[in-house]
């Protein structure tokens, strides 16, 4: 969704030749496993010896269509409180097959992309 982005395979990226800390967007699914993984990453990011990254925020992607159950919604709010910014992204069925077109994305998702692009510029 964001030009120039790349996954880091569940690890913090390392500083490249520029000497600048990499910009990181932490992304998780809205299920218990995803939120707990995000929580652990944010604890590591706030530890006494944090990874050398610029954390832009946490994006929580809906793991299923429909409303998030209250316990998961509450956990997402708590976990997201440890990040500089929090975005909740809705379920997009077309992402399952890779057929999502930018102009067909939900408004919240388009706003998220705009937010990230403005942070990157």
PDB file of C-alpha atoms in Angstrom:
ATOM      1  CA  UNK A   1       0.000   0.000   0.000  1.00  0.00           C
ATOM      2  CA  UNK A   2       2.909   2.350   0.661  1.00  0.00           C
ATOM      3  CA  UNK A   3       5.580   2.894  -1.984  1.00  0.00           C
ATOM      4  CA  UNK A   4       9.065   1.879  -0.894  1.00  0.00           C
ATOM      5  CA  UNK A   5       7.893  -0.154   2.087  1.00  0.00           C
ATOM      6  CA  UNK A   6       9.127  -3.647   2.766  1.00  0.00           C
ATOM      7  CA  UNK A   7       8.540  -6.293   5.425  1.00  0.00           C
ATOM      8  CA  UNK A   8      11.240  -7.033   7.995  1.00  0.00           C
ATOM      9  CA  UNK A   9      10.041 -10.560   8.777  1.00  0.00           C
ATOM     10  CA  UNK A  10       9.128  -9.992  12.445  1.00  0.00           C
ATOM     11  CA  UNK A  11      12.420  -8.286  13.306  1.00  0.00           C
ATOM     12  CA  UNK A  12      13.496  -4.694  13.805  1.00  0.00           C
ATOM     13  CA  UNK A  13      15.352  -3.379  10.739  1.00  0.00           C
ATOM     14  CA  UNK A  14      18.980  -2.332  11.040  1.00  0.00           C
ATOM     15  CA  UNK A  15      20.489   1.052  10.237  1.00  0.00           C
ATOM     16  CA  UNK A  16      21.538   1.264   6.600  1.00  0.00           C
ATOM     17  CA  UNK A  17      24.319   3.290   4.961  1.00  0.00           C
ATOM     18  CA  UNK A  18      22.567   6.629   5.580  1.00  0.00           C
ATOM     19  CA  UNK A  19      23.206   6.319   9.315  1.00  0.00           C
ATOM     20  CA  UNK A  20      19.605   7.393   9.950  1.00  0.00           C
ATOM     21  CA  UNK A  21      17.363   5.086  11.963  1.00  0.00           C
ATOM     22  CA  UNK A  22      14.883   3.270   9.725  1.00  0.00           C
ATOM     23  CA  UNK A  23      11.275   4.407   9.865  1.00  0.00           C
ATOM     24  CA  UNK A  24       9.056   1.602  11.055  1.00  0.00           C
ATOM     25  CA  UNK A  25       5.335   1.055  10.891  1.00  0.00           C
ATOM     26  CA  UNK A  26       4.319  -1.725  13.246  1.00  0.00           C
ATOM     27  CA  UNK A  27       1.412  -3.711  11.768  1.00  0.00           C
ATOM     28  CA  UNK A  28      -0.685  -6.429  13.361  1.00  0.00           C
ATOM     29  CA  UNK A  29      -3.963  -8.246  12.902  1.00  0.00           C
ATOM     30  CA  UNK A  30      -6.760  -7.472  15.335  1.00  0.00           C
ATOM     31  CA  UNK A  31      -6.833 -11.002  16.751  1.00  0.00           C
ATOM     32  CA  UNK A  32      -5.379 -11.932  20.161  1.00  0.00           C
ATOM     33  CA  UNK A  33      -2.142 -13.306  18.700  1.00  0.00           C
ATOM     34  CA  UNK A  34      -1.524 -10.209  16.562  1.00  0.00           C
ATOM     35  CA  UNK A  35      -2.259  -7.773  19.377  1.00  0.00           C
ATOM     36  CA  UNK A  36      -0.055  -9.667  21.835  1.00  0.00           C
ATOM     37  CA  UNK A  37       2.783  -9.670  19.283  1.00  0.00           C
ATOM     38  CA  UNK A  38       2.376  -5.908  18.841  1.00  0.00           C
ATOM     39  CA  UNK A  39       2.375  -5.491  22.629  1.00  0.00           C
ATOM     40  CA  UNK A  40       5.667  -7.392  22.930  1.00  0.00           C
ATOM     41  CA  UNK A  41       7.228  -5.319  20.129  1.00  0.00           C
ATOM     42  CA  UNK A  42       6.152  -2.069  21.793  1.00  0.00           C
ATOM     43  CA  UNK A  43       7.571  -3.231  25.133  1.00  0.00           C
ATOM     44  CA  UNK A  44      10.852  -3.947  23.366  1.00  0.00           C
ATOM     45  CA  UNK A  45      10.719  -0.527  21.659  1.00  0.00           C
ATOM     46  CA  UNK A  46      10.346   1.184  25.063  1.00  0.00           C
ATOM     47  CA  UNK A  47      12.962  -0.946  26.808  1.00  0.00           C
ATOM     48  CA  UNK A  48      16.180   0.526  28.286  1.00  0.00           C
ATOM     49  CA  UNK A  49      18.048  -0.606  25.151  1.00  0.00           C
ATOM     50  CA  UNK A  50      15.469  -0.073  22.394  1.00  0.00           C
ATOM     51  CA  UNK A  51      15.982  -0.906  18.733  1.00  0.00           C
ATOM     52  CA  UNK A  52      17.390   2.022  16.744  1.00  0.00           C
ATOM     53  CA  UNK A  53      14.284   2.843  14.729  1.00  0.00           C
ATOM     54  CA  UNK A  54      11.865   5.706  14.287  1.00  0.00           C
ATOM     55  CA  UNK A  55       8.498   4.157  15.107  1.00  0.00           C
ATOM     56  CA  UNK A  56       5.732   5.939  13.206  1.00  0.00           C
ATOM     57  CA  UNK A  57       2.910   4.054  14.872  1.00  0.00           C
ATOM     58  CA  UNK A  58       0.816   0.908  15.014  1.00  0.00           C
ATOM     59  CA  UNK A  59      -1.677  -0.143  12.339  1.00  0.00           C
ATOM     60  CA  UNK A  60      -4.212  -2.727  13.505  1.00  0.00           C
ATOM     61  CA  UNK A  61      -5.755  -4.533  10.532  1.00  0.00           C
ATOM     62  CA  UNK A  62      -9.143  -6.160  10.997  1.00  0.00           C
ATOM     63  CA  UNK A  63      -8.769  -9.933  11.027  1.00  0.00           C
ATOM     64  CA  UNK A  64     -12.381 -10.520   9.928  1.00  0.00           C
ATOM     65  CA  UNK A  65     -15.321  -8.559   8.613  1.00  0.00           C
ATOM     66  CA  UNK A  66     -17.661  -6.962  11.131  1.00  0.00           C
ATOM     67  CA  UNK A  67     -17.316  -5.361  14.498  1.00  0.00           C
ATOM     68  CA  UNK A  68     -14.375  -6.298  16.724  1.00  0.00           C
ATOM     69  CA  UNK A  69     -15.409  -8.066  19.960  1.00  0.00           C
ATOM     70  CA  UNK A  70     -15.147  -5.803  23.022  1.00  0.00           C
ATOM     71  CA  UNK A  71     -12.228  -7.669  24.672  1.00  0.00           C
ATOM     72  CA  UNK A  72     -10.155  -7.323  21.477  1.00  0.00           C
ATOM     73  CA  UNK A  73     -11.249  -3.713  20.967  1.00  0.00           C
ATOM     74  CA  UNK A  74     -10.181  -2.895  24.537  1.00  0.00           C
ATOM     75  CA  UNK A  75      -6.854  -4.694  24.118  1.00  0.00           C
ATOM     76  CA  UNK A  76      -6.179  -2.861  20.844  1.00  0.00           C
ATOM     77  CA  UNK A  77      -6.742   0.462  22.622  1.00  0.00           C
ATOM     78  CA  UNK A  78      -4.390  -0.497  25.453  1.00  0.00           C
ATOM     79  CA  UNK A  79      -1.680  -1.818  23.132  1.00  0.00           C
ATOM     80  CA  UNK A  80      -2.051   1.152  20.774  1.00  0.00           C
ATOM     81  CA  UNK A  81      -1.536   3.507  23.696  1.00  0.00           C
ATOM     82  CA  UNK A  82       2.124   2.473  23.699  1.00  0.00           C
ATOM     83  CA  UNK A  83       2.680   3.632  20.112  1.00  0.00           C
ATOM     84  CA  UNK A  84       3.151   7.200  18.842  1.00  0.00           C
ATOM     85  CA  UNK A  85       0.052   6.818  16.624  1.00  0.00           C
ATOM     86  CA  UNK A  86      -2.671   4.222  16.241  1.00  0.00           C
ATOM     87  CA  UNK A  87      -4.706   3.389  13.156  1.00  0.00           C
ATOM     88  CA  UNK A  88      -7.557   0.866  12.965  1.00  0.00           C
ATOM     89  CA  UNK A  89      -7.971  -0.463   9.438  1.00  0.00           C
ATOM     90  CA  UNK A  90     -11.167  -2.195   8.341  1.00  0.00           C
ATOM     91  CA  UNK A  91     -11.520  -5.583   6.707  1.00  0.00           C
ATOM     92  CA  UNK A  92     -10.910  -5.421   2.948  1.00  0.00           C
ATOM     93  CA  UNK A  93     -12.025  -8.624   1.253  1.00  0.00           C
ATOM     94  CA  UNK A  94     -10.041  -7.810  -1.924  1.00  0.00           C
ATOM     95  CA  UNK A  95      -6.746  -7.988   0.033  1.00  0.00           C
ATOM     96  CA  UNK A  96      -7.224 -11.742   0.354  1.00  0.00           C
ATOM     97  CA  UNK A  97      -6.686 -12.142  -3.382  1.00  0.00           C
ATOM     98  CA  UNK A  98      -4.506  -9.078  -4.000  1.00  0.00           C
ATOM     99  CA  UNK A  99      -7.193  -7.356  -6.065  1.00  0.00           C
ATOM    100  CA  UNK A 100      -7.558  -4.154  -4.026  1.00  0.00           C
ATOM    101  CA  UNK A 101      -7.388  -0.984  -6.091  1.00  0.00           C
ATOM    102  CA  UNK A 102      -6.443   2.227  -4.261  1.00  0.00           C
ATOM    103  CA  UNK A 103      -9.596   4.040  -5.393  1.00  0.00           C
ATOM    104  CA  UNK A 104     -11.777   1.198  -4.060  1.00  0.00           C
ATOM    105  CA  UNK A 105     -10.315   1.138  -0.544  1.00  0.00           C
ATOM    106  CA  UNK A 106     -12.438   2.236   2.426  1.00  0.00           C
ATOM    107  CA  UNK A 107     -12.136   5.887   3.475  1.00  0.00           C
ATOM    108  CA  UNK A 108     -10.306   4.961   6.718  1.00  0.00           C
ATOM    109  CA  UNK A 109      -7.694   3.063   4.740  1.00  0.00           C
ATOM    110  CA  UNK A 110      -7.185   5.899   2.246  1.00  0.00           C
ATOM    111  CA  UNK A 111      -6.770   8.331   5.162  1.00  0.00           C
ATOM    112  CA  UNK A 112      -4.218   5.977   6.747  1.00  0.00           C
ATOM    113  CA  UNK A 113      -2.191   5.925   3.515  1.00  0.00           C
ATOM    114  CA  UNK A 114      -2.334   9.720   3.351  1.00  0.00           C
ATOM    115  CA  UNK A 115      -1.205   9.969   7.001  1.00  0.00           C
ATOM    116  CA  UNK A 116       1.743   7.640   6.440  1.00  0.00           C
ATOM    117  CA  UNK A 117       2.810   9.387   3.249  1.00  0.00           C
ATOM    118  CA  UNK A 118       2.749  12.761   5.028  1.00  0.00           C
ATOM    119  CA  UNK A 119       4.891  11.324   7.842  1.00  0.00           C
ATOM    120  CA  UNK A 120       7.379  10.032   5.270  1.00  0.00           C
ATOM    121  CA  UNK A 121       7.725  13.361   3.442  1.00  0.00           C
TER     122      UNK A 121
END
